[in-house]
Structure formats: C-alpha cells, structure tokens
PDB file of C-alpha atoms in Angstrom:
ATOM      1  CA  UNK A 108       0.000   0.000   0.000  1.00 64.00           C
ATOM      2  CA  UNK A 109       2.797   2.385   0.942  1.00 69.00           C
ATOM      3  CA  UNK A 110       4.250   1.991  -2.550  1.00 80.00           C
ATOM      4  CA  UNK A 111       1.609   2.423  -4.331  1.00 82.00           C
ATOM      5  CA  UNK A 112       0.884   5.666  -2.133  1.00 79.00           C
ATOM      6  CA  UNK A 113       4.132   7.078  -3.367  1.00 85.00           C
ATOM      7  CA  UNK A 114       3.291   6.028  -6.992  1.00 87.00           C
ATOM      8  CA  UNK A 115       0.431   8.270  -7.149  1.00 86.00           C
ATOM      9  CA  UNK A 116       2.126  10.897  -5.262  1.00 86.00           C
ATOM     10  CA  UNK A 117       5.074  11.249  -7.744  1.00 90.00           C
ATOM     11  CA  UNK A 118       2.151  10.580 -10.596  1.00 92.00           C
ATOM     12  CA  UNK A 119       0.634  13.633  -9.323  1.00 92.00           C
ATOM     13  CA  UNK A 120       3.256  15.590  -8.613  1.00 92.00           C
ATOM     14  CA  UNK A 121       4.436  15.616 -11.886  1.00 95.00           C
ATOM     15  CA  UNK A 122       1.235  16.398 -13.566  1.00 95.00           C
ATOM     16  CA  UNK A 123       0.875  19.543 -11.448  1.00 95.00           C
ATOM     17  CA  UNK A 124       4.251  20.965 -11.929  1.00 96.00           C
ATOM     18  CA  UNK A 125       3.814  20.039 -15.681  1.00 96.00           C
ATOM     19  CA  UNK A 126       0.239  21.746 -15.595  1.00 96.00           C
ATOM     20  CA  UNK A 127       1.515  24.758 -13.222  1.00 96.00           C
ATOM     21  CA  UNK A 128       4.984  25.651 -14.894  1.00 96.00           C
ATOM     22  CA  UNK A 129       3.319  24.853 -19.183  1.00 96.00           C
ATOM     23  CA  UNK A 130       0.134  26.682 -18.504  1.00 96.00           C
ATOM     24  CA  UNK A 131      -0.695  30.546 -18.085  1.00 94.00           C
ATOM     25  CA  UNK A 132      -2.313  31.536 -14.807  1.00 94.00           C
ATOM     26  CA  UNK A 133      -5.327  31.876 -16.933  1.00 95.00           C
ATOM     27  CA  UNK A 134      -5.527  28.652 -18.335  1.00 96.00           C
ATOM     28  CA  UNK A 135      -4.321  26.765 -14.786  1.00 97.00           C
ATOM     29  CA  UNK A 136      -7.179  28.623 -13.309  1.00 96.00           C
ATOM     30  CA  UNK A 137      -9.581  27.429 -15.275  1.00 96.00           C
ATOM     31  CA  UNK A 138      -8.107  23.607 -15.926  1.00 95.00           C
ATOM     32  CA  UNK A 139      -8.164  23.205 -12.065  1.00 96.00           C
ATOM     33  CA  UNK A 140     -11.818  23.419 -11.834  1.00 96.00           C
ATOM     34  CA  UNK A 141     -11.994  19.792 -12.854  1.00 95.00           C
ATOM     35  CA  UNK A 142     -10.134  18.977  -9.877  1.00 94.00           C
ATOM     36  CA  UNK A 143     -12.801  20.930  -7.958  1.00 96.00           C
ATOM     37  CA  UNK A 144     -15.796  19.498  -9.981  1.00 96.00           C
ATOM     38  CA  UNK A 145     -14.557  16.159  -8.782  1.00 95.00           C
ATOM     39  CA  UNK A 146     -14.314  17.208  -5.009  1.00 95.00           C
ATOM     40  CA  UNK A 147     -17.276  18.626  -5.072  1.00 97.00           C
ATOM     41  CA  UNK A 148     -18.787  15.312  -6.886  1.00 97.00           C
ATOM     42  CA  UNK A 149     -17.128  13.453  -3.529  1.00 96.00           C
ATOM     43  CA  UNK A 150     -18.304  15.952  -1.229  1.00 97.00           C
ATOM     44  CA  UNK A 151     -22.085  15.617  -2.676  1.00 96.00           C
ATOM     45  CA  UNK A 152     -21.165  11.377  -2.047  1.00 94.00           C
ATOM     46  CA  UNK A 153     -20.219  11.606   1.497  1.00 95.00           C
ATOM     47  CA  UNK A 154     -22.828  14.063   3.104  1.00 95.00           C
ATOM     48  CA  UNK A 155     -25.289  11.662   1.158  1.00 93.00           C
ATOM     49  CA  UNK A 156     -26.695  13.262  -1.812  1.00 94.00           C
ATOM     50  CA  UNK A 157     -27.251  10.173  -3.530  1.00 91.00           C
ATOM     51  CA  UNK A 158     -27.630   9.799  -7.831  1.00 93.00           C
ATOM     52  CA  UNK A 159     -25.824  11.054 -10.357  1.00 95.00           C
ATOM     53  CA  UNK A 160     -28.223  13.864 -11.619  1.00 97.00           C
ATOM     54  CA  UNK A 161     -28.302  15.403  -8.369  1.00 96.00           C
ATOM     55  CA  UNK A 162     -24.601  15.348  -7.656  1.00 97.00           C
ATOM     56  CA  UNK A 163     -23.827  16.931 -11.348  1.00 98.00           C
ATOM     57  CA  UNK A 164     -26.654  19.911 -10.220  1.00 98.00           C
ATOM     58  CA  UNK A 165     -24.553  20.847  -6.768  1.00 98.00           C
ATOM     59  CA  UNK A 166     -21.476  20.816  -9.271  1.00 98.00           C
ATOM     60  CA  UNK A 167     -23.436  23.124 -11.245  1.00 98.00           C
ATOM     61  CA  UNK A 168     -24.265  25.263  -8.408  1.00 98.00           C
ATOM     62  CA  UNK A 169     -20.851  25.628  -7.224  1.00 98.00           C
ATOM     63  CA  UNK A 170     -19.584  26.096 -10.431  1.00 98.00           C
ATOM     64  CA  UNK A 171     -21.894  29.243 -11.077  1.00 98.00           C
ATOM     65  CA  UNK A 172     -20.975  30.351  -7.300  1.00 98.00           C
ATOM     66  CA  UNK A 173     -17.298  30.655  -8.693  1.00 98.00           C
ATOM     67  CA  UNK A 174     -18.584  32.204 -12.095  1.00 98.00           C
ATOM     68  CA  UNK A 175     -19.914  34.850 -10.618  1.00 98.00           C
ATOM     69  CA  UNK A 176     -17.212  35.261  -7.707  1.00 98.00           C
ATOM     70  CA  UNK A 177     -14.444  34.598 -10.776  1.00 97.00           C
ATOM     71  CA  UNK A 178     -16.336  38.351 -12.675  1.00 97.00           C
ATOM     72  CA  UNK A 179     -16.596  40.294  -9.286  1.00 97.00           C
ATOM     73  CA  UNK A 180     -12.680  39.578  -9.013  1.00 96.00           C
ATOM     74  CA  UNK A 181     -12.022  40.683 -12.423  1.00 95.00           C
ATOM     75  CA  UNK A 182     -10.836  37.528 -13.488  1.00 95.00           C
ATOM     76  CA  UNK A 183      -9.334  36.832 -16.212  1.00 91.00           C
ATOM     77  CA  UNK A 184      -8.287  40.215 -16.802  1.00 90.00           C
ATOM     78  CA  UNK A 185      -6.813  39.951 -12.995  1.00 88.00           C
ATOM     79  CA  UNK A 186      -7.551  39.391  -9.559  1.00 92.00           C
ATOM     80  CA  UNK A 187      -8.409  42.595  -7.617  1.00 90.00           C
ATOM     81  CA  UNK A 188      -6.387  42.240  -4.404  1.00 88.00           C
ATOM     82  CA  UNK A 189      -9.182  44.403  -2.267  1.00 92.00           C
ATOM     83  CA  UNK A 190     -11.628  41.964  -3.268  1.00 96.00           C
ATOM     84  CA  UNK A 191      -9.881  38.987  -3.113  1.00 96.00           C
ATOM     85  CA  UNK A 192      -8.888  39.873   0.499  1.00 96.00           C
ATOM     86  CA  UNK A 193     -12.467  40.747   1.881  1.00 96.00           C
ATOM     87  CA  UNK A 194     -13.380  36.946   0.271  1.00 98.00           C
ATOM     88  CA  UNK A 195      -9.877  35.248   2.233  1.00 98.00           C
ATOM     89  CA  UNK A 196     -10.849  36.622   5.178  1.00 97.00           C
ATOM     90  CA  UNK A 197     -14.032  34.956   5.340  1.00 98.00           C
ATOM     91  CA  UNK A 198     -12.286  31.631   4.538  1.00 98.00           C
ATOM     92  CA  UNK A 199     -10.408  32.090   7.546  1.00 98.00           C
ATOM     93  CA  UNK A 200     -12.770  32.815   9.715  1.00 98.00           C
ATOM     94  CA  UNK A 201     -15.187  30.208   8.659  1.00 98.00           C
ATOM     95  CA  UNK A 202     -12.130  27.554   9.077  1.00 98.00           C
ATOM     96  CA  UNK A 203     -11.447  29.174  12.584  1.00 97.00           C
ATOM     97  CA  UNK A 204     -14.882  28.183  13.549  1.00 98.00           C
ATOM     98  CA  UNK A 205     -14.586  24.766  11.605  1.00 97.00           C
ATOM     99  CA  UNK A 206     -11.855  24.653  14.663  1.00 96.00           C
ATOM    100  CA  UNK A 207     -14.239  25.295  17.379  1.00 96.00           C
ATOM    101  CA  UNK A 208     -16.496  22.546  16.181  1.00 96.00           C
ATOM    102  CA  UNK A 209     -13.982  20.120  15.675  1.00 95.00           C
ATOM    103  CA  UNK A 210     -13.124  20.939  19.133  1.00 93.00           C
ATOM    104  CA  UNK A 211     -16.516  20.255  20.249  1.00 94.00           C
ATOM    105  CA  UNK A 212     -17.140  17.325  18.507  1.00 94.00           C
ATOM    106  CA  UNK A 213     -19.364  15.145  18.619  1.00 92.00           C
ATOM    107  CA  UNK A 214     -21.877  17.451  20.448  1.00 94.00           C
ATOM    108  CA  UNK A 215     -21.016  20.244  17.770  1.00 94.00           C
ATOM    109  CA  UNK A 216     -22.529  17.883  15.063  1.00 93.00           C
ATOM    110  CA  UNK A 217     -25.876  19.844  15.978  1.00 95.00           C
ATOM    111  CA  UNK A 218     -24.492  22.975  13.889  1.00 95.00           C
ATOM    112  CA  UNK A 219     -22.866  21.585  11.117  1.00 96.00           C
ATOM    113  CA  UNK A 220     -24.413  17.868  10.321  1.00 93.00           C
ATOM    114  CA  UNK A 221     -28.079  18.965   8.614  1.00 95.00           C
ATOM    115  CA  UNK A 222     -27.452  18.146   5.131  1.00 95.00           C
ATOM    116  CA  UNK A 223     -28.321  21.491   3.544  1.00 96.00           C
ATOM    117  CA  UNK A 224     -25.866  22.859   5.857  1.00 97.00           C
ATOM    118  CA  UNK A 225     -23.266  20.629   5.141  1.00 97.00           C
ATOM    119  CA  UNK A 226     -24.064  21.328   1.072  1.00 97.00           C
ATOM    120  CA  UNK A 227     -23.814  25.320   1.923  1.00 98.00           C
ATOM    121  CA  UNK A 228     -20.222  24.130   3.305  1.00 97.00           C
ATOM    122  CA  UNK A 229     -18.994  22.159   0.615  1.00 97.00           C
ATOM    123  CA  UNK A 230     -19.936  25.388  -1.946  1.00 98.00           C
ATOM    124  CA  UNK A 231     -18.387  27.809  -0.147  1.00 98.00           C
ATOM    125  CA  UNK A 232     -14.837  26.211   1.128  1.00 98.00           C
ATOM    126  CA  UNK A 233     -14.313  24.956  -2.907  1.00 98.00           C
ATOM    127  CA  UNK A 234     -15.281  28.269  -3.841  1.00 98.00           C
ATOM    128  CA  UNK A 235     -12.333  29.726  -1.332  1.00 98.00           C
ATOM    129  CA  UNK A 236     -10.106  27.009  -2.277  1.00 98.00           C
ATOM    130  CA  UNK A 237     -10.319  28.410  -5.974  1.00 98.00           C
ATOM    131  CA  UNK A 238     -10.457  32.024  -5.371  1.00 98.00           C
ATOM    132  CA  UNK A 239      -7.043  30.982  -3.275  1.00 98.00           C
ATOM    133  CA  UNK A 240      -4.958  29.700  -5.537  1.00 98.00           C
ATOM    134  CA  UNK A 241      -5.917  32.418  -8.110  1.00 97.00           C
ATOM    135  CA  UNK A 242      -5.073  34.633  -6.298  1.00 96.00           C
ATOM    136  CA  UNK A 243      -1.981  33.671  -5.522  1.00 96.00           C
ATOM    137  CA  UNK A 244      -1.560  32.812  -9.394  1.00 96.00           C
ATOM    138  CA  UNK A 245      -1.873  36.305 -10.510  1.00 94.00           C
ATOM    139  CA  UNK A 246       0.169  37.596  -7.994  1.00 93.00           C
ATOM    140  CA  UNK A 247       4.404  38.263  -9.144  1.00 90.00           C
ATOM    141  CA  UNK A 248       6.058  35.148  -9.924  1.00 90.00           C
ATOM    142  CA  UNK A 249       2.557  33.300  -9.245  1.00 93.00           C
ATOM    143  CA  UNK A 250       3.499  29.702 -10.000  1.00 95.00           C
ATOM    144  CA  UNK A 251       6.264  29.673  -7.696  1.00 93.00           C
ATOM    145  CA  UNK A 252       4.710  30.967  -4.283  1.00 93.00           C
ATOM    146  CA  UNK A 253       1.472  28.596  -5.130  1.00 96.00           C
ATOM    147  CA  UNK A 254       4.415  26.112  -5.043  1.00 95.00           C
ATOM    148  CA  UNK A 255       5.356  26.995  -1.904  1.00 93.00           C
ATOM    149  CA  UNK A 256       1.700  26.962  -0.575  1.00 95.00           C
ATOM    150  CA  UNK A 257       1.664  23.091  -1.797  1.00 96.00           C
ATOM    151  CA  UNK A 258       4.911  21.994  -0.544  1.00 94.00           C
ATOM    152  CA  UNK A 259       3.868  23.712   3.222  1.00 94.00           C
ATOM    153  CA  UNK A 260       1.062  21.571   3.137  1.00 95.00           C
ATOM    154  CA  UNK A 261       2.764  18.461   1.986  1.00 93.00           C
ATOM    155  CA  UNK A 262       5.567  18.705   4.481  1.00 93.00           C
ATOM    156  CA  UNK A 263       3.142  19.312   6.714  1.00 92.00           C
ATOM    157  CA  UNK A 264       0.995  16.062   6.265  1.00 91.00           C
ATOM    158  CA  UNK A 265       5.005  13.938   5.260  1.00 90.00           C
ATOM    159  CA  UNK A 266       6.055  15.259   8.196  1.00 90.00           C
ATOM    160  CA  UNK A 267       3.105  14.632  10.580  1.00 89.00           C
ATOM    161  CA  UNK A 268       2.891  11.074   9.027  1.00 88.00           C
ATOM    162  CA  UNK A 269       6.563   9.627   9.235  1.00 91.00           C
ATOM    163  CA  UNK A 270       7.015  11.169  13.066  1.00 90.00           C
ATOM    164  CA  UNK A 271       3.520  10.078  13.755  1.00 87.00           C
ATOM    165  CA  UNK A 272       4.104   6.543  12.819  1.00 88.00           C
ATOM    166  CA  UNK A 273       7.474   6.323  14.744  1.00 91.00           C
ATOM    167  CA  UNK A 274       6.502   8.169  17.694  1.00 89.00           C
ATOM    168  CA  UNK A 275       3.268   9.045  17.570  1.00 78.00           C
ATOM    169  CA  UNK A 276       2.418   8.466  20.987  1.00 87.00           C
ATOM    170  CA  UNK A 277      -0.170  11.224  22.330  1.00 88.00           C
ATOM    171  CA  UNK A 278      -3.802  11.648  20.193  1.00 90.00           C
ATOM    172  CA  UNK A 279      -4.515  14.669  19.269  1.00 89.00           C
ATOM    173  CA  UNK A 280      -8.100  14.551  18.119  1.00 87.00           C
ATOM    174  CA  UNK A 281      -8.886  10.585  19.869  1.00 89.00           C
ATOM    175  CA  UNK A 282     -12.674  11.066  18.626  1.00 90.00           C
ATOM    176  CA  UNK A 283     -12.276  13.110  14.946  1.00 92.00           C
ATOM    177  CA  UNK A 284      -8.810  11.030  13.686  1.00 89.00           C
ATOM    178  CA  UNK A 285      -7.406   8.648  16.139  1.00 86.00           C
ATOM    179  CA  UNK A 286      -4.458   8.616  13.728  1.00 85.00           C
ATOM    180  CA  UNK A 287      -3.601  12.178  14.718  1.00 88.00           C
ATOM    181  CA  UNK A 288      -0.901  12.706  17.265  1.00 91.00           C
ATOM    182  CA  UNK A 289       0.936  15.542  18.605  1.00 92.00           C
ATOM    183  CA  UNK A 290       4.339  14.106  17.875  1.00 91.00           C
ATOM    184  CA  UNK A 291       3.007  14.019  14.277  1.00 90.00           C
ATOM    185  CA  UNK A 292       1.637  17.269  14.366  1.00 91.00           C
ATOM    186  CA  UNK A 293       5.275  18.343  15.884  1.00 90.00           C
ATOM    187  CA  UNK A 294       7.316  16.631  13.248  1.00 90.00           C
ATOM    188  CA  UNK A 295       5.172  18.361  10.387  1.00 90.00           C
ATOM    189  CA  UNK A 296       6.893  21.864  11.972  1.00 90.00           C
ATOM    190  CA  UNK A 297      10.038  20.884  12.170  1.00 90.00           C
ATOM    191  CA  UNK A 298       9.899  19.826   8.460  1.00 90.00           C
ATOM    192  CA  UNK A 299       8.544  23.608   8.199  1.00 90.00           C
ATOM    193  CA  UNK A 300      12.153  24.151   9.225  1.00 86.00           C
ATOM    194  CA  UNK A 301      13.886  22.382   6.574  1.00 86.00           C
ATOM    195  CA  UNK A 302      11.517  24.253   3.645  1.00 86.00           C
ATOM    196  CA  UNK A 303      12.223  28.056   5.720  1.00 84.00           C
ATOM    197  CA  UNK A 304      16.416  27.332   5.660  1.00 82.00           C
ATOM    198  CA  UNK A 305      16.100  25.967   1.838  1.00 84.00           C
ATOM    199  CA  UNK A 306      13.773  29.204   0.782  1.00 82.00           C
ATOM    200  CA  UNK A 307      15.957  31.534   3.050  1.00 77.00           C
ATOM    201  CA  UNK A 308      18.788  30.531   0.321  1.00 78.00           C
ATOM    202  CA  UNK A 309      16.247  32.342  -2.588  1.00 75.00           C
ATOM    203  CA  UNK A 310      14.782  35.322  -0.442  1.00 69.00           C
ATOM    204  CA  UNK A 311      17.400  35.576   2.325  1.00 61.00           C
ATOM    205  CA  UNK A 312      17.929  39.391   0.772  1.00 64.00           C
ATOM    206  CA  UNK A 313      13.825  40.292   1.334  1.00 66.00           C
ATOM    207  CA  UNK A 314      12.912  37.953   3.988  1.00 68.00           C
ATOM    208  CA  UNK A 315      14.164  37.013   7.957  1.00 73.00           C
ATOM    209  CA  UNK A 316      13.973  33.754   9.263  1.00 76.00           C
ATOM    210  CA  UNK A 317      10.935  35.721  11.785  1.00 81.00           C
ATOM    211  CA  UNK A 318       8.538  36.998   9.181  1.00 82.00           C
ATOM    212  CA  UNK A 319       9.220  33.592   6.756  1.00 84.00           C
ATOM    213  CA  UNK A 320       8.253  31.558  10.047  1.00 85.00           C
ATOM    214  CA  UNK A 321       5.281  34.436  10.298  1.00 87.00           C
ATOM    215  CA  UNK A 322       4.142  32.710   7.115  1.00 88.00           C
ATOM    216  CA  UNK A 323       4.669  29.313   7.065  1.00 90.00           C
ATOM    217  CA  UNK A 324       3.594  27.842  10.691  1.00 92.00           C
ATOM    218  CA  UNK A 325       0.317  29.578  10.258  1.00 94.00           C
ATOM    219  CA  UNK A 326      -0.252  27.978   7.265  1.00 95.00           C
ATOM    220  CA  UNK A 327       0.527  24.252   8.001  1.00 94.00           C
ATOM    221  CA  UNK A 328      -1.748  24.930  11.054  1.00 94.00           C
ATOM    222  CA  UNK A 329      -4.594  25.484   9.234  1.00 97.00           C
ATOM    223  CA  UNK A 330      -3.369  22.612   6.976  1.00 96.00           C
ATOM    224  CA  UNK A 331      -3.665  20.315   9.803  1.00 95.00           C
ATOM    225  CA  UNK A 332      -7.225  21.736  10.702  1.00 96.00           C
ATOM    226  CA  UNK A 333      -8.474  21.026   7.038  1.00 96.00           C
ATOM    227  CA  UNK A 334      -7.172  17.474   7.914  1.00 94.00           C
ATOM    228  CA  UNK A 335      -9.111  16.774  10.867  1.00 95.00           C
ATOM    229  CA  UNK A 336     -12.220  18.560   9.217  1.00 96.00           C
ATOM    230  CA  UNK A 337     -12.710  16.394   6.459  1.00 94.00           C
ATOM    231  CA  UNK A 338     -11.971  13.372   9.122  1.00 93.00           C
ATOM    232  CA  UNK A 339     -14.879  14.933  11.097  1.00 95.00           C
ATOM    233  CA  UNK A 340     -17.236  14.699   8.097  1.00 95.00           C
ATOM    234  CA  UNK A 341     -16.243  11.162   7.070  1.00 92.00           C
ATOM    235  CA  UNK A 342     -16.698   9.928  10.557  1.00 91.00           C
ATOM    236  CA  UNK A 343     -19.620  11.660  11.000  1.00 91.00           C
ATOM    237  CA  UNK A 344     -20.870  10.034   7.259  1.00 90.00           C
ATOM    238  CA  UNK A 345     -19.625   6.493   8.450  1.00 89.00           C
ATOM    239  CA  UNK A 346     -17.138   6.353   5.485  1.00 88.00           C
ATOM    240  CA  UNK A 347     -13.206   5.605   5.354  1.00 86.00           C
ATOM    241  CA  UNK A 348     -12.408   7.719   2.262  1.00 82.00           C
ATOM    242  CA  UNK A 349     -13.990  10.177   0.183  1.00 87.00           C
ATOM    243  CA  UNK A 350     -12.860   8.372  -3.278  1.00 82.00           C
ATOM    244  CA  UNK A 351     -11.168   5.815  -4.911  1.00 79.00           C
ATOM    245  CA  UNK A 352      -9.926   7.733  -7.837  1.00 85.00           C
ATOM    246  CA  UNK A 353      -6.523   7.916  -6.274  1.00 78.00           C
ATOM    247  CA  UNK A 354      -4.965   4.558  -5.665  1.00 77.00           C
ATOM    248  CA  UNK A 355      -3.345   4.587  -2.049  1.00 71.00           C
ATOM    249  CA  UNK A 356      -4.503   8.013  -1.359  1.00 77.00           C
ATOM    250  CA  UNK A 357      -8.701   7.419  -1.845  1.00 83.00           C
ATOM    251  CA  UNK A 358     -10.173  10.520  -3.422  1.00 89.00           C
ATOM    252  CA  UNK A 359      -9.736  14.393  -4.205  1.00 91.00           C
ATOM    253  CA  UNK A 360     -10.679  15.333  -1.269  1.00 93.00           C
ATOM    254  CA  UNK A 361      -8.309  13.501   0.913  1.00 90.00           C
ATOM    255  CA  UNK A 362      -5.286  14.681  -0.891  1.00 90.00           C
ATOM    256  CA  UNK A 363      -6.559  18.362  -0.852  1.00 92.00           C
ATOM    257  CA  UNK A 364      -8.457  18.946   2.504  1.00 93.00           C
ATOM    258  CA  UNK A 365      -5.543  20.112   4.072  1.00 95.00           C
ATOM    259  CA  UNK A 366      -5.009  22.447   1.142  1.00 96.00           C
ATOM    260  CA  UNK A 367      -8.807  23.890   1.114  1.00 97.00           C
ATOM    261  CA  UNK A 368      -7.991  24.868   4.401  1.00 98.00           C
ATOM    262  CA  UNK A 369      -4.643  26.351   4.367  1.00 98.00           C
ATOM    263  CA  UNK A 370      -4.053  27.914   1.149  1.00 98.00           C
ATOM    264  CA  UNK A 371      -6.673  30.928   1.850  1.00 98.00           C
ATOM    265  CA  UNK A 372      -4.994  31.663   5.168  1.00 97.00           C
ATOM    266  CA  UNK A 373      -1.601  31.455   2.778  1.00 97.00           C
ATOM    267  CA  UNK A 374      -3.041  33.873   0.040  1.00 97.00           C
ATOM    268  CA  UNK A 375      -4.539  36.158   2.805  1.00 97.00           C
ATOM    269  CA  UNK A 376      -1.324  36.809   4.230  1.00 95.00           C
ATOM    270  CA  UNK A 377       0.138  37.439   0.744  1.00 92.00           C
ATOM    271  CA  UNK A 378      -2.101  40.122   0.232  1.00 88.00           C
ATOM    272  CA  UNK A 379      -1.764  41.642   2.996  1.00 83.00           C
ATOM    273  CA  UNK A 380       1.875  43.301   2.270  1.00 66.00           C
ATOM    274  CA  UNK A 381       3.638  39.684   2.895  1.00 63.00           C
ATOM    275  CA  UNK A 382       5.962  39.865  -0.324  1.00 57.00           C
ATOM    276  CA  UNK A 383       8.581  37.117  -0.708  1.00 56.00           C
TER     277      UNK A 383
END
C-alpha cells in the first residue's frame, strides 16, 4: 500500500508541476476546476446526496458560485487584491470556527451535520479554495509561491505522518482522527524548518527567518485543521475515504483537505503586504 501511495504521489506531482509551470495563470485557473468538480462530486457522495443527476446539479451550483465570484474579481483580466482579500478573510474565519467545532465534537454535530448545511459548506470552502490559488496565481512570480503553498502543506501532512508513525504516541483529536498525534503534528513543523532554511537561500535578501516563520507555521496549522475537518465529516458520514480515484490516497478530497484549508490563510497573508 505504501508503494503504491508514493506512486500516485510522484504521478501527481508531476502532472501539477507540468500543468503549473506549461500553462498561463489563466488557463491553470480554469483547468483546475476539474479537480474541484470532482471534489465537489465526492463531497455531494459523502454528506449523502445520492444519484448522479443530483450530484452533477450541486457541481453546477458551485460552479456558477465561482462564475460569478471569478467576474466580481475581475478575473481573467486579474484578480483585484481588495476583493480577493475581503473573500480570504471569510475563509479564515469560517475555518477558525470549523476549529471550534472540531473541538466540540461530537456534540457540535448539531451545527454543522443537517445536510443542507453541510451542502452550503462544501460550496463555499471549494469556492475559497479556488479564489485561493488564483489569487496567488496572478500575484508576481505566481506559479512559484502557489508552489510553496503546496509543498507547506505536503511537508506538513510527510512530516506529521513519518514522526507520527514512529513516535506518535499522544492523540490529538482521539474522537475526529485517532491517527492524529501531537508528535506528528510536531514533526510536520520541524519539516517547516527544513523548507524556511532551503527558501531563506532564494529570499534571504527580502525575507528574515521571523517573518518567513510568520508565514509558514500559520499555514501548516490550518493545513492540519483542514485534515481533521474532512476526518470529522467522514466519521460523522460512516465512510473511510472520500474516493477511490486515487490509488493509495482514496479521493480528491483527501489529498486536498488540508489544502482547502490552508491555502486561503496562505493567500490572505500574501495580500496583505507579505511579499517574498
């Protein structure tokens, strides 16, 4: 199983650097939607909106949401930063509360678990998730800080795994993801460390080791919160994975919870005079 995990993960890697680095932000932007169409098709699956027709109208729905978020932002023309900002800051402050409920789980399932609710969810954090990495896209040398979005995330969950499964000794969410650990959770920061000294060697002339880590721990935080969210969900749905369209890995939406989560508190803090 664990090779066939990392398979899929270099199978996947390389398609997204191939698709990030070939395409115009334009193009990316729009060519990642499928990637969202198909979370949202998983999303529809495990909150139980069951046939096909009805899980291609919520695509539809969210699809328009982003339409008409996509013209208010100016895109394709651009992204207007003002705008993009005031939408970020929602994000964040919806996933803060996702926090609080996690927190209070299971006797938080009274706010979130109603089905329409849970559909009003799904909508709005793939709609963030895309506004996000556009965002970031049109911003100066676009493809590379997405990149660096990504790769926070990944070390994040690498890091969290490999320390978890050696020494993952205390749970950190026992109900939501008994997998979780703090030693994981630990050894996901300190691989933050080795991706702040390898970008200090690029930006070392704009950037201090302070405001980098100002960035980056923030981010694989709310990385780790989009994790346990999604386990939340599942658990509450009575269902392992939210695909199978990714062998070792399950579906969309477990490889890119903990990036639905993190990259709007990433792009936020780009916006708001955070320049590397």
């Amino acid at each position: 199983m664990l090779k066939l995990r990392i398979v899929t993960a270099v199978l996947m890697a390389i398609v997204f650097l191939a698709m990030l680095f070939s395409m115009p932000p334009m193009v990316f932007s729009i060519a990642i939607l499928f990637a969202v169409a198909l979370g949202a098709w998983e999303w529809a699956d495990v909150i139980g909106i069951a046939g096909a027709v009805p899980r291609l109208v919520y695509i539809f729905v969210l699809l328009c949401t982003i339409f008409g978020v996509a013209v208010w932002l100016g895109f394709p023309a651009g992204v207007a930063s003002e705008r993009a900002q005031c939408i970020l800051l929602i994000a964040v402050t919806l996933w803060a509360v996702i926090f609080l409920w996690i927190q209070g789980y299971p006797s938080s399932a009274i706010l979130w678990s109603p089905r329409p609710v849970q559909a009003a969810m799904g909508i709005l954090l793939l709609t963030f998730t895309w506004v996000a990495i556009v965002s970031v896209l049109y911003k100066d040398q676009g493809q590379w800080l997405l990149l660096v979005g990504i790769l926070i995330v990944v070390l994040a969950d690498v890091g969290g795994f490999i320390v978890g499964k050696i020494a993952g000794r205390h749970k950190m969410a026992p109900i939501v993801s008994p997998g979780k650990t703090w030693e994981g959770f630990a050894g996901g920061l300190v691989f933050q460390l080795v991706l702040i000294v390898c970008l200090m060697q690029f930006w070392s002339e704009h950037l201090s080791v302070l405001k980098l880590s100002a960035l980056i721990f923030p981010v694989a935080l709310y990385s780790v919160i989009g994790d346990l969210f999604e386990s939340m969900i599942k658990r509450r749905s009575g269902v392992k994975d939210s695909g199978a369209i990714l062998p070792g890995h399950g579906g969309v939406l477990d490889r890119i919870d903990g990036i639905m989560a993190a990259l709007p508190m990433y792009a936020l803090l780009l916006h708001s005079n955070f320049s590397l």
